[in-house]
Amino acid sequence: MSIEVSPLVDNVKAFLAQPRPFLIDGKWIAARSGATFESLDPATGEVFATVSDGGEKDIDAAVESARRAFDRGWAQAPGAERARLLNRLADLIEAHAEEFAQLDSLDSGKPISLARLADVPTAIGHFRYFSGWATKLSGETIPVSVPGFLNYTVREPIGVVGLIIPWNFPVMFAAVKLAPALCAGCTVVLKPAEQTPLSALRLGELIQEAGFPDGVVNIVPGSGEIAGAALASHPDVDKIAFTGSTEVGRKIIAAAAGNLKKVSLELGGKAPNIVLPDADLDVVADAAADAIFFNQGEACCAGTRLLVHESCRRELVDEVAKRASAIKVGPGLQSDTQMGPLVSQEQLDRVGGYLESGLAQGARIVTGGGRPAGLERGYFLEPTVFEDVEASMTIAQEEIFGPVLTVMSWHDIDDLVQKANDTVYGLAAGIWTNDLKQAHALAARMKAGTVWINCWNAFDPGSPWGGYRQSGWGRETGRLGAEQYTEVKSVWVNMN
Ligand code: NAP
Ligand code: MG
């Protein structure tokens, strides 16, 4: 192992020193085929861990294990017991928080400061929040018009759920999916992203330590095409909860059609960040740079399209560009790093393709566009700002998923609304103004699941998250998030 490991805590060093097997039925086991894959450090391109590579047979075994655990009584366990275990798990993650921050920073490239501040606390927060719903998901009595009849509903766990997650917030997305599924009484098979399997596997160890019954949580890393597809098409899986690209979301829907399993989808975005002429440009410049460059722009909710009124465009572009060029880019594990490398060579090439396409279609790079000086290895890219962008350009339409801001201007409110909604996505939107009447009116016209007024990246496990249009199906988090893992049964009683 030639990477710099000295800053790693002992538990992380020990964890990385062995090939990491799957968690199936409470046991740690290698792939049936013996296959493994390697995890690369995006800051160097070097291998730092080896992980078992899930095939169809492994997914079968994991689904069988989850089915047995469901039938053995997890579904009927008192909500208070599920709540206790979820809280115990939250406490354990908190006690091992630095390990998760290091594993995710190393695996995905993200700044460790961000993992410490956002990813890990958010993961803990989801387990705590959904522990509360474990005792509160309830049905209703319905005032039916049939004389002498009682009708009531109960919410039952949906069954065995496949959880498929991306690489941009690894432990956080594991928690965002595990917590509501487990609180509702489902059992699960989790397939983390190939690029970032490690924190999910470490989480599996803490799930064991917390005392969850064997088989309630099974974790099988592997490729999307094989392990992910096997899970999505599995005849004994009752639901797939997926976070990832819109393109793969379509494949999940097709694969789920065989047994008509339920599907919830958190997909891509192309969020507009809207600036009205009265906004405080200093505040907006900071926020607009943060909205796009946090997590290297590898965020579904990244503020990728800055839609600024033409009267303040020049000033704001210059201010954002100044901030972009001042961002400290470096390895995620370096404590002063503000932006890390992209997750992989493939992602760097993909984003590079968008830079070429923007230039070819007539947009202009104000700052960035190249490899940062002094970072010769790894998948690094400078924070980049494009202006002279037209709404029809590929860079204004497609999700870039990298540190690339496209700036467009608008002249009146109808022009603004048209441009803001002019993509196939509908995940998030931001509005900056001191005119709150206008802000509420604009919020109503946004085709987006979340609208941030004078803020960006405000989240809470209690607040629903999900997309309009091609950004997804369903709402994760909040009461709706827990209910997504239940079926509603309507019971009629003839009292006559
Ligand atoms: P991705 O390529 O769609 O992959 C997501 C997950 O699906 C990975 O675990 C992947 O496995 C798996 N997968 C790939 N092909 C599959 C198939 N045919 N069947 C089943 N599973 C399959 O997305 P990504 O590149 O990891 O993440 C970036 C995308 O996620 C962006 O589009 C982003 O907007 C979206 N995202 C959305 C949200 C939201 O809340 N709406 C949040 C974060 C990210 P591999 O690891 O092998 O590829
Ligand atoms: Mg990796």
Coordinates of C-alpha atoms and ligand atoms in Angstrom, one line a residue:
M1 CA 0.0 0.0 0.0
S2 CA 1.8 3.1 -1.1
I3 CA -0.7 5.8 -0.1
E4 CA -0.1 8.0 2.9
V5 CA -1.8 6.2 5.7
S6 CA -0.4 7.9 8.7
P7 CA -3.4 10.2 9.4
L8 CA -5.7 7.2 9.4
V9 CA -7.1 6.0 12.8
D10 CA -6.2 2.5 13.8
N11 CA -9.6 1.0 13.2
V12 CA -9.5 2.3 9.6
K13 CA -6.0 0.9 9.0
A14 CA -7.1 -2.5 10.4
F15 CA -10.3 -2.4 8.3
L16 CA -8.4 -1.7 5.1
A17 CA -5.7 -4.3 5.7
Q18 CA -8.0 -7.2 4.9
P19 CA -10.2 -7.9 1.9
R20 CA -13.7 -6.9 2.9
P21 CA -16.4 -9.7 2.6
F22 CA -20.2 -9.3 2.4
L23 CA -22.6 -9.3 5.3
I24 CA -25.2 -12.1 4.7
D25 CA -27.4 -13.6 7.5
G26 CA -25.2 -12.1 10.2
K27 CA -22.0 -13.6 8.8
W28 CA -19.1 -12.1 6.9
I29 CA -18.6 -14.2 3.8
A30 CA -16.6 -13.8 0.5
A31 CA -18.2 -13.9 -2.9
R32 CA -19.3 -17.4 -4.0
S33 CA -17.2 -17.0 -7.1
G34 CA -14.2 -15.7 -5.1
A35 CA -14.2 -12.5 -7.2
T36 CA -13.0 -9.2 -5.7
F37 CA -12.7 -5.7 -6.9
E38 CA -10.4 -2.9 -5.8
S39 CA -11.2 0.5 -4.3
L40 CA -9.1 3.4 -5.6
D41 CA -8.0 6.5 -3.9
P42 CA -9.2 9.3 -6.3
A43 CA -6.4 11.6 -5.1
T44 CA -3.8 9.2 -6.4
G45 CA -5.5 6.6 -8.5
E46 CA -3.9 3.9 -6.3
V47 CA -5.6 0.8 -4.8
F48 CA -6.1 1.0 -1.1
A49 CA -8.7 -1.7 -0.4
T50 CA -10.1 -5.0 -1.8
V51 CA -13.8 -5.9 -1.6
S52 CA -15.7 -9.0 -2.5
D53 CA -17.6 -8.6 -5.8
G54 CA -21.2 -9.7 -5.6
G55 CA -22.7 -11.9 -8.3
E56 CA -26.2 -13.2 -8.9
K57 CA -25.8 -16.1 -6.4
D58 CA -24.6 -13.8 -3.7
I59 CA -27.6 -11.6 -4.2
D60 CA -29.9 -14.7 -4.1
A61 CA -28.3 -15.7 -0.8
A62 CA -28.7 -12.1 0.6
V63 CA -32.4 -12.0 -0.5
E64 CA -33.1 -15.4 1.1
S65 CA -31.5 -14.2 4.3
A66 CA -33.6 -11.0 4.3
R67 CA -36.7 -13.0 3.6
R68 CA -36.0 -15.4 6.5
A69 CA -35.3 -12.5 8.9
F70 CA -38.6 -10.8 7.7
D71 CA -40.6 -14.0 8.3
R72 CA -38.8 -14.8 11.6
G73 CA -40.3 -11.7 13.2
W74 CA -38.5 -8.5 12.4
A75 CA -41.7 -7.3 10.8
Q76 CA -43.7 -8.1 14.0
A77 CA -41.0 -6.8 16.4
P78 CA -42.5 -4.1 18.6
G79 CA -41.8 -0.6 17.2
A80 CA -40.1 0.2 20.5
E81 CA -37.5 -2.5 19.9
R82 CA -36.8 -1.3 16.4
A83 CA -36.4 2.2 17.8
R84 CA -34.0 1.0 20.5
L85 CA -31.8 -0.7 17.9
L86 CA -31.8 2.3 15.6
N87 CA -30.8 4.6 18.4
R88 CA -28.1 2.2 19.5
L89 CA -26.8 2.2 16.0
A90 CA -26.8 6.0 15.9
D91 CA -24.8 6.1 19.1
L92 CA -22.3 3.6 17.7
I93 CA -21.8 5.6 14.5
E94 CA -21.3 8.7 16.7
A95 CA -18.6 6.9 18.7
H96 CA -16.9 5.9 15.5
A97 CA -17.6 9.0 13.5
E98 CA -14.0 9.8 12.5
E99 CA -13.7 6.3 10.9
F100 CA -16.7 7.0 8.6
A101 CA -15.4 10.4 7.7
Q102 CA -12.0 8.9 6.8
L103 CA -13.4 6.0 4.8
D104 CA -15.7 8.1 2.8
S105 CA -13.1 10.8 2.2
L106 CA -10.6 8.2 1.0
D107 CA -13.1 6.3 -1.1
S108 CA -14.9 9.1 -2.8
G109 CA -12.3 11.9 -2.7
K110 CA -14.5 14.3 -0.7
P111 CA -13.0 16.7 1.7
I112 CA -12.8 15.2 5.2
S113 CA -14.1 18.5 6.6
L114 CA -17.3 18.0 4.6
A115 CA -17.6 14.3 5.7
R116 CA -17.2 15.3 9.3
L117 CA -19.6 18.3 9.1
A118 CA -22.3 16.8 6.8
D119 CA -22.2 13.2 5.7
V120 CA -21.6 11.5 9.1
P121 CA -23.9 13.7 11.3
T122 CA -26.6 13.4 8.6
A123 CA -26.3 9.6 8.7
I124 CA -26.6 9.7 12.5
G125 CA -29.5 12.1 12.4
H126 CA -31.5 9.8 10.0
F127 CA -31.2 6.9 12.4
R128 CA -32.3 9.0 15.3
Y129 CA -35.2 10.6 13.4
F130 CA -36.6 7.4 12.0
S131 CA -36.2 5.6 15.3
G132 CA -39.1 7.9 16.3
W133 CA -41.3 6.8 13.5
A134 CA -40.8 3.1 14.5
T135 CA -43.4 3.7 17.2
K136 CA -45.6 6.1 15.3
L137 CA -46.6 4.7 11.9
S138 CA -50.3 4.1 12.2
G139 CA -53.5 3.5 10.3
E140 CA -56.8 5.3 10.5
T141 CA -60.4 4.5 11.2
I142 CA -62.5 5.6 8.2
P143 CA -66.0 7.0 8.7
V144 CA -67.7 4.7 6.1
S145 CA -71.3 5.2 5.0
V146 CA -72.3 1.5 5.3
P147 CA -74.4 1.1 8.4
G148 CA -72.9 -1.1 11.1
F149 CA -69.6 -1.5 9.4
L150 CA -66.2 -0.7 10.9
N151 CA -63.4 0.1 8.5
Y152 CA -59.8 0.7 9.6
T153 CA -56.4 0.7 8.0
V154 CA -53.1 -0.7 9.2
R155 CA -49.6 0.0 7.8
E156 CA -47.5 -3.1 7.4
P157 CA -43.9 -3.3 6.3
I158 CA -43.6 -3.9 2.6
G159 CA -41.2 -6.8 3.0
V160 CA -37.7 -7.4 1.6
V161 CA -36.3 -4.2 0.1
G162 CA -33.3 -3.7 -2.2
L163 CA -31.4 -0.5 -1.5
I164 CA -29.1 0.7 -4.3
I165 CA -27.1 3.8 -3.7
P166 CA -24.5 6.1 -5.4
W167 CA -21.0 7.1 -4.5
N168 CA -21.3 10.8 -3.8
F169 CA -22.5 10.6 -0.1
P170 CA -21.8 6.9 0.7
V171 CA -22.5 6.4 4.4
M172 CA -25.2 9.2 4.3
F173 CA -27.2 7.5 1.6
A174 CA -26.8 4.1 3.3
A175 CA -28.4 5.7 6.3
V176 CA -31.0 7.7 4.4
K177 CA -32.3 4.4 3.0
L178 CA -31.7 2.0 5.9
A179 CA -33.3 4.1 8.6
P180 CA -36.8 4.4 7.2
A181 CA -36.8 0.8 5.8
L182 CA -35.8 -0.6 9.2
C183 CA -38.1 1.6 11.2
A184 CA -41.0 0.4 9.1
G185 CA -40.1 -3.3 9.8
C186 CA -38.6 -4.2 6.4
T187 CA -35.5 -6.3 6.0
V188 CA -33.0 -5.2 3.4
V189 CA -30.2 -6.0 0.9
L190 CA -28.0 -3.0 0.5
K191 CA -25.8 -2.6 -2.6
P192 CA -23.4 0.3 -2.3
A193 CA -21.7 1.9 -5.3
E194 CA -18.7 0.1 -6.7
Q195 CA -16.5 3.2 -6.2
T196 CA -17.4 3.6 -2.5
P197 CA -18.3 0.3 -0.7
L198 CA -16.2 0.6 2.4
S199 CA -18.3 2.8 4.8
A200 CA -21.4 0.6 4.2
L201 CA -19.4 -2.5 5.2
R202 CA -18.0 -0.8 8.3
L203 CA -21.6 0.2 9.0
G204 CA -22.5 -3.5 8.7
E205 CA -20.1 -4.2 11.6
L206 CA -21.8 -1.7 13.8
I207 CA -25.2 -3.0 12.8
Q208 CA -24.1 -6.4 14.1
E209 CA -22.7 -4.8 17.3
A210 CA -25.9 -2.9 17.9
G211 CA -27.7 -6.2 18.0
F212 CA -30.0 -6.2 14.9
P213 CA -31.1 -9.8 14.3
D214 CA -29.2 -11.7 11.7
G215 CA -30.4 -11.2 8.2
V216 CA -32.3 -8.0 8.8
V217 CA -29.5 -6.1 7.0
N218 CA -27.5 -7.7 4.3
I219 CA -24.8 -5.8 2.4
V220 CA -23.4 -7.0 -0.9
P221 CA -21.1 -4.7 -2.9
G222 CA -20.7 -5.4 -6.6
S223 CA -21.3 -3.8 -10.0
G224 CA -24.5 -2.2 -11.0
E225 CA -24.8 -4.3 -14.1
I226 CA -24.5 -7.6 -12.2
A227 CA -25.3 -7.2 -8.5
G228 CA -27.6 -4.2 -8.9
A229 CA -29.5 -5.7 -11.8
A230 CA -29.9 -9.0 -10.0
L231 CA -31.4 -7.2 -7.0
A232 CA -33.7 -5.0 -9.1
S233 CA -35.1 -8.0 -11.1
H234 CA -35.2 -10.4 -8.1
P235 CA -38.6 -12.1 -7.9
D236 CA -38.6 -12.2 -4.1
V237 CA -37.7 -8.5 -3.5
D238 CA -40.8 -6.5 -2.7
K239 CA -39.4 -3.0 -3.3
I240 CA -36.4 -1.2 -4.7
A241 CA -35.3 2.1 -3.2
F242 CA -32.8 3.6 -5.6
T243 CA -30.7 6.7 -5.6
G244 CA -28.6 7.4 -8.7
S245 CA -28.8 8.6 -12.3
T246 CA -32.0 9.0 -14.3
E247 CA -30.6 6.7 -16.9
V248 CA -30.1 3.8 -14.4
G249 CA -33.4 4.7 -12.8
R250 CA -35.1 3.8 -16.1
K251 CA -33.3 0.4 -16.0
I252 CA -34.5 -0.2 -12.4
I253 CA -38.1 0.4 -13.5
A254 CA -37.7 -2.0 -16.4
A255 CA -36.1 -4.7 -14.2
A256 CA -38.8 -4.2 -11.5
A257 CA -41.6 -4.9 -13.9
G258 CA -41.2 -8.7 -13.7
N259 CA -42.8 -9.1 -10.3
L260 CA -44.1 -5.5 -10.2
K261 CA -42.1 -4.7 -7.1
K262 CA -42.6 -1.2 -5.7
V263 CA -40.0 1.3 -6.8
S264 CA -38.9 4.6 -5.3
L265 CA -36.4 6.7 -7.1
E266 CA -34.1 9.6 -6.2
L267 CA -32.6 10.7 -9.5
G268 CA -30.6 13.4 -11.2
G269 CA -31.0 17.2 -11.1
K270 CA -30.1 20.4 -12.8
A271 CA -31.1 22.9 -10.2
P272 CA -31.6 26.6 -11.1
N273 CA -30.1 29.1 -8.6
I274 CA -32.1 32.2 -9.2
V275 CA -30.9 35.7 -8.4
L276 CA -33.3 38.7 -8.4
P277 CA -31.8 42.2 -8.9
D278 CA -32.4 43.3 -5.3
A279 CA -30.5 40.4 -3.7
D280 CA -27.4 41.0 -1.6
L281 CA -24.7 40.0 -4.2
D282 CA -22.0 39.4 -1.7
V283 CA -24.1 36.9 0.2
V284 CA -25.2 35.3 -3.1
A285 CA -21.7 35.0 -4.5
D286 CA -20.6 33.0 -1.5
A287 CA -23.8 30.9 -1.6
A288 CA -23.7 30.3 -5.4
A289 CA -20.1 29.1 -5.2
D290 CA -20.9 26.8 -2.3
A291 CA -24.0 25.5 -4.0
I292 CA -22.1 24.3 -7.1
F293 CA -18.6 23.5 -5.7
F294 CA -19.4 21.7 -2.5
N295 CA -18.6 17.9 -2.8
Q296 CA -16.9 18.7 -6.2
G297 CA -20.2 19.5 -7.8
E298 CA -21.0 15.7 -7.4
A299 CA -24.4 16.3 -5.9
C300 CA -27.9 15.8 -7.3
C301 CA -28.9 19.1 -5.8
A302 CA -25.9 21.1 -7.0
G303 CA -26.8 24.7 -8.0
T304 CA -25.6 24.1 -11.5
R305 CA -27.5 26.8 -13.4
L306 CA -27.0 30.3 -12.0
L307 CA -29.9 32.4 -13.4
V308 CA -29.0 36.0 -12.7
H309 CA -30.9 39.1 -13.7
E310 CA -29.0 40.8 -16.5
S311 CA -28.6 44.0 -14.5
C312 CA -26.2 42.3 -12.0
R313 CA -24.8 39.5 -14.2
R314 CA -21.4 41.0 -14.8
E315 CA -20.8 41.8 -11.1
L316 CA -22.0 38.5 -9.8
V317 CA -20.1 36.4 -12.4
D318 CA -16.9 38.2 -11.5
E319 CA -17.5 37.7 -7.7
V320 CA -18.3 34.0 -8.1
A321 CA -15.3 33.4 -10.4
K322 CA -13.1 35.1 -7.8
R323 CA -14.4 32.7 -5.1
A324 CA -14.1 29.7 -7.5
S325 CA -10.4 30.4 -8.2
A326 CA -9.7 30.8 -4.5
I327 CA -11.0 27.3 -3.6
K328 CA -8.3 25.1 -2.1
V329 CA -8.3 21.9 -4.2
G330 CA -6.5 18.9 -2.8
P331 CA -6.7 15.3 -1.5
G332 CA -9.8 14.7 0.5
L333 CA -7.8 13.6 3.6
Q334 CA -5.8 16.9 3.7
S335 CA -7.5 19.0 6.4
D336 CA -7.3 22.3 4.5
T337 CA -8.8 20.9 1.3
Q338 CA -12.1 22.6 0.3
M339 CA -12.6 20.6 -2.9
G340 CA -11.3 17.1 -3.6
P341 CA -10.7 15.1 -6.8
L342 CA -13.6 13.7 -8.8
V343 CA -14.5 10.2 -7.9
S344 CA -12.9 8.4 -10.8
Q345 CA -11.1 8.7 -14.1
E346 CA -14.4 7.9 -15.8
Q347 CA -16.1 10.8 -14.1
L348 CA -13.2 13.2 -14.8
D349 CA -13.5 12.2 -18.5
R350 CA -17.2 12.6 -18.5
V351 CA -17.0 16.1 -17.0
G352 CA -14.2 16.9 -19.5
G353 CA -16.5 16.0 -22.3
Y354 CA -19.0 18.6 -21.0
L355 CA -16.3 21.3 -20.9
E356 CA -15.5 20.5 -24.6
S357 CA -19.1 20.5 -25.5
G358 CA -19.7 23.9 -23.8
L359 CA -16.8 25.5 -25.6
A360 CA -17.9 23.9 -29.0
Q361 CA -21.4 25.3 -28.5
G362 CA -20.2 28.8 -27.9
A363 CA -20.0 29.2 -24.1
R364 CA -17.0 30.8 -22.5
I365 CA -14.9 29.7 -19.5
V366 CA -14.4 32.6 -17.1
T367 CA -12.3 30.6 -14.7
G368 CA -11.1 27.0 -14.3
G369 CA -11.4 24.3 -16.9
G370 CA -8.1 22.5 -16.3
R371 CA -6.1 20.4 -13.9
P372 CA -5.1 22.4 -10.8
A373 CA -1.4 23.3 -10.6
G374 CA 0.7 21.0 -8.5
L375 CA -1.8 18.1 -8.6
E376 CA -0.3 15.9 -11.3
R377 CA -1.9 12.6 -10.2
G378 CA -5.5 11.8 -9.3
Y379 CA -8.8 12.9 -10.8
F380 CA -8.6 16.7 -10.1
L381 CA -10.4 19.5 -11.9
E382 CA -10.4 23.2 -11.2
P383 CA -13.7 24.8 -10.2
T384 CA -15.0 26.0 -13.5
V385 CA -17.5 28.8 -14.4
F386 CA -19.0 29.1 -17.9
E387 CA -20.8 32.3 -19.1
D388 CA -22.5 33.1 -22.4
V389 CA -24.5 30.0 -21.9
E390 CA -27.8 29.5 -23.8
A391 CA -30.6 27.4 -22.3
S392 CA -30.5 25.1 -25.3
M393 CA -26.8 24.1 -24.8
T394 CA -25.9 20.6 -23.6
I395 CA -24.2 22.1 -20.5
A396 CA -27.4 23.8 -19.6
Q397 CA -29.6 20.8 -20.1
E398 CA -27.6 17.7 -18.9
E399 CA -26.4 16.8 -15.5
I400 CA -22.7 17.4 -15.4
F401 CA -22.1 16.1 -11.9
G402 CA -18.8 18.0 -11.5
P403 CA -17.5 21.4 -10.4
V404 CA -18.9 23.3 -13.4
L405 CA -21.2 26.3 -13.1
T406 CA -23.3 27.5 -16.1
V407 CA -24.4 31.2 -15.8
M408 CA -27.4 32.5 -17.8
S409 CA -29.2 35.8 -17.5
W410 CA -32.9 36.7 -17.7
H411 CA -34.8 39.9 -18.3
D412 CA -38.3 39.5 -16.9
I413 CA -40.1 37.1 -14.5
D414 CA -41.8 35.0 -17.2
D415 CA -38.5 34.6 -19.1
L416 CA -36.9 33.5 -15.8
V417 CA -39.6 31.0 -15.0
Q418 CA -39.4 29.5 -18.5
K419 CA -35.6 29.2 -18.2
A420 CA -35.7 27.8 -14.6
N421 CA -38.1 25.0 -15.6
D422 CA -36.4 24.3 -19.0
T423 CA -34.9 20.9 -18.2
V424 CA -36.2 17.4 -17.8
Y425 CA -35.3 17.5 -14.1
G426 CA -37.2 18.9 -11.1
L427 CA -35.2 18.2 -7.9
A428 CA -34.3 21.5 -6.4
A429 CA -34.3 25.3 -7.0
G430 CA -33.0 28.3 -5.2
I431 CA -34.2 31.9 -5.1
W432 CA -32.3 34.9 -3.8
T433 CA -34.2 38.1 -3.1
N434 CA -35.3 40.4 -0.2
D435 CA -38.8 40.6 -1.8
L436 CA -40.5 37.7 -0.1
K437 CA -43.8 38.2 -1.9
Q438 CA -42.0 37.6 -5.2
A439 CA -40.0 34.7 -3.6
H440 CA -43.2 32.9 -2.7
A441 CA -44.8 33.6 -6.0
L442 CA -41.7 32.2 -7.8
A443 CA -41.6 29.1 -5.4
A444 CA -45.1 28.3 -6.6
R445 CA -44.0 28.3 -10.2
M446 CA -40.9 26.1 -9.8
K447 CA -41.2 22.5 -11.0
A448 CA -39.0 21.2 -8.2
G449 CA -39.4 19.0 -5.2
T450 CA -37.5 21.4 -3.0
V451 CA -37.3 25.2 -3.2
W452 CA -34.7 27.1 -1.1
I453 CA -35.4 30.8 -0.5
N454 CA -32.3 32.7 0.6
C455 CA -30.5 29.5 1.4
W456 CA -29.1 26.4 -0.3
N457 CA -28.6 22.8 0.9
A458 CA -31.0 23.2 3.9
F459 CA -32.0 19.6 4.8
D460 CA -33.6 17.8 7.7
P461 CA -34.6 14.1 8.0
G462 CA -38.1 15.4 8.8
S463 CA -38.5 17.4 5.6
P464 CA -39.5 15.5 2.4
W465 CA -36.9 15.1 -0.3
G466 CA -37.6 14.0 -3.8
G467 CA -38.1 15.0 -7.4
Y468 CA -40.7 16.3 -9.8
R469 CA -40.5 15.0 -13.4
Q470 CA -37.4 12.9 -14.3
S471 CA -35.8 13.6 -10.9
G472 CA -37.7 10.7 -9.3
W473 CA -40.6 8.9 -7.9
G474 CA -41.8 9.3 -4.3
R475 CA -40.4 11.2 -1.3
E476 CA -37.6 10.1 0.9
T477 CA -37.3 11.4 4.5
G478 CA -40.1 12.7 6.7
R479 CA -43.2 10.8 7.4
L480 CA -43.6 10.1 3.7
G481 CA -40.2 8.6 3.7
A482 CA -41.2 6.0 6.3
E483 CA -44.5 5.4 4.7
Q484 CA -42.8 4.5 1.4
Y485 CA -41.7 1.3 3.1
T486 CA -45.2 0.2 4.1
E487 CA -48.3 -1.3 2.5
V488 CA -51.7 -0.1 3.6
K489 CA -54.3 -2.8 4.5
S490 CA -57.9 -1.8 4.7
V491 CA -59.9 -4.1 7.1
W492 CA -63.7 -4.2 7.1
V493 CA -65.7 -5.6 10.0
N494 CA -69.5 -6.3 9.8
M495 CA -70.7 -5.2 13.2
N496 CA -74.4 -6.0 12.5
Ligands
NAP1 P1 -25.6 5.5 -11.1 O1 -24.6 5.3 -12.2 O2 -27.0 5.6 -11.6 O3 -25.4 4.4 -10.0 C1 -26.2 4.4 -8.9 C2 -26.2 3.0 -8.3 O4 -26.9 2.1 -9.2 C3 -24.8 2.3 -8.1 O5 -24.8 1.5 -7.0 C4 -24.7 1.5 -9.4 O6 -23.7 0.5 -9.4 C5 -26.1 1.0 -9.6 N1 -26.4 0.5 -10.9 C6 -25.8 0.9 -12.1 N2 -26.4 0.2 -13.1 C7 -27.4 -0.6 -12.6 C8 -28.3 -1.5 -13.1 N3 -28.4 -1.7 -14.4 N4 -29.2 -2.1 -12.3 C9 -29.2 -1.8 -10.9 N5 -28.3 -1.0 -10.4 C10 -27.4 -0.4 -11.2 O7 -25.3 6.9 -10.4 P2 -23.9 7.4 -9.8 O8 -23.0 7.7 -10.9 O9 -23.5 6.4 -8.7 O10 -24.4 8.7 -9.0 C11 -24.7 9.8 -9.6 C12 -26.1 10.0 -10.0 O11 -26.9 9.9 -8.8 C13 -26.4 11.4 -10.5 O12 -27.3 11.4 -11.6 C14 -27.1 12.1 -9.3 O13 -27.9 13.2 -9.6 C15 -27.9 11.0 -8.7 N6 -28.2 11.3 -7.3 C16 -29.5 11.6 -7.0 C17 -29.8 11.9 -5.7 C18 -31.2 12.3 -5.2 O14 -31.4 12.4 -4.0 N7 -32.1 12.6 -6.1 C19 -28.8 12.0 -4.7 C20 -27.5 11.7 -5.1 C21 -27.2 11.3 -6.4 P3 -22.2 0.8 -9.8 O15 -21.6 1.3 -8.6 O16 -21.6 -0.4 -10.3 O17 -22.3 1.9 -10.9
MG2 MG -13.0 4.4 -4.3

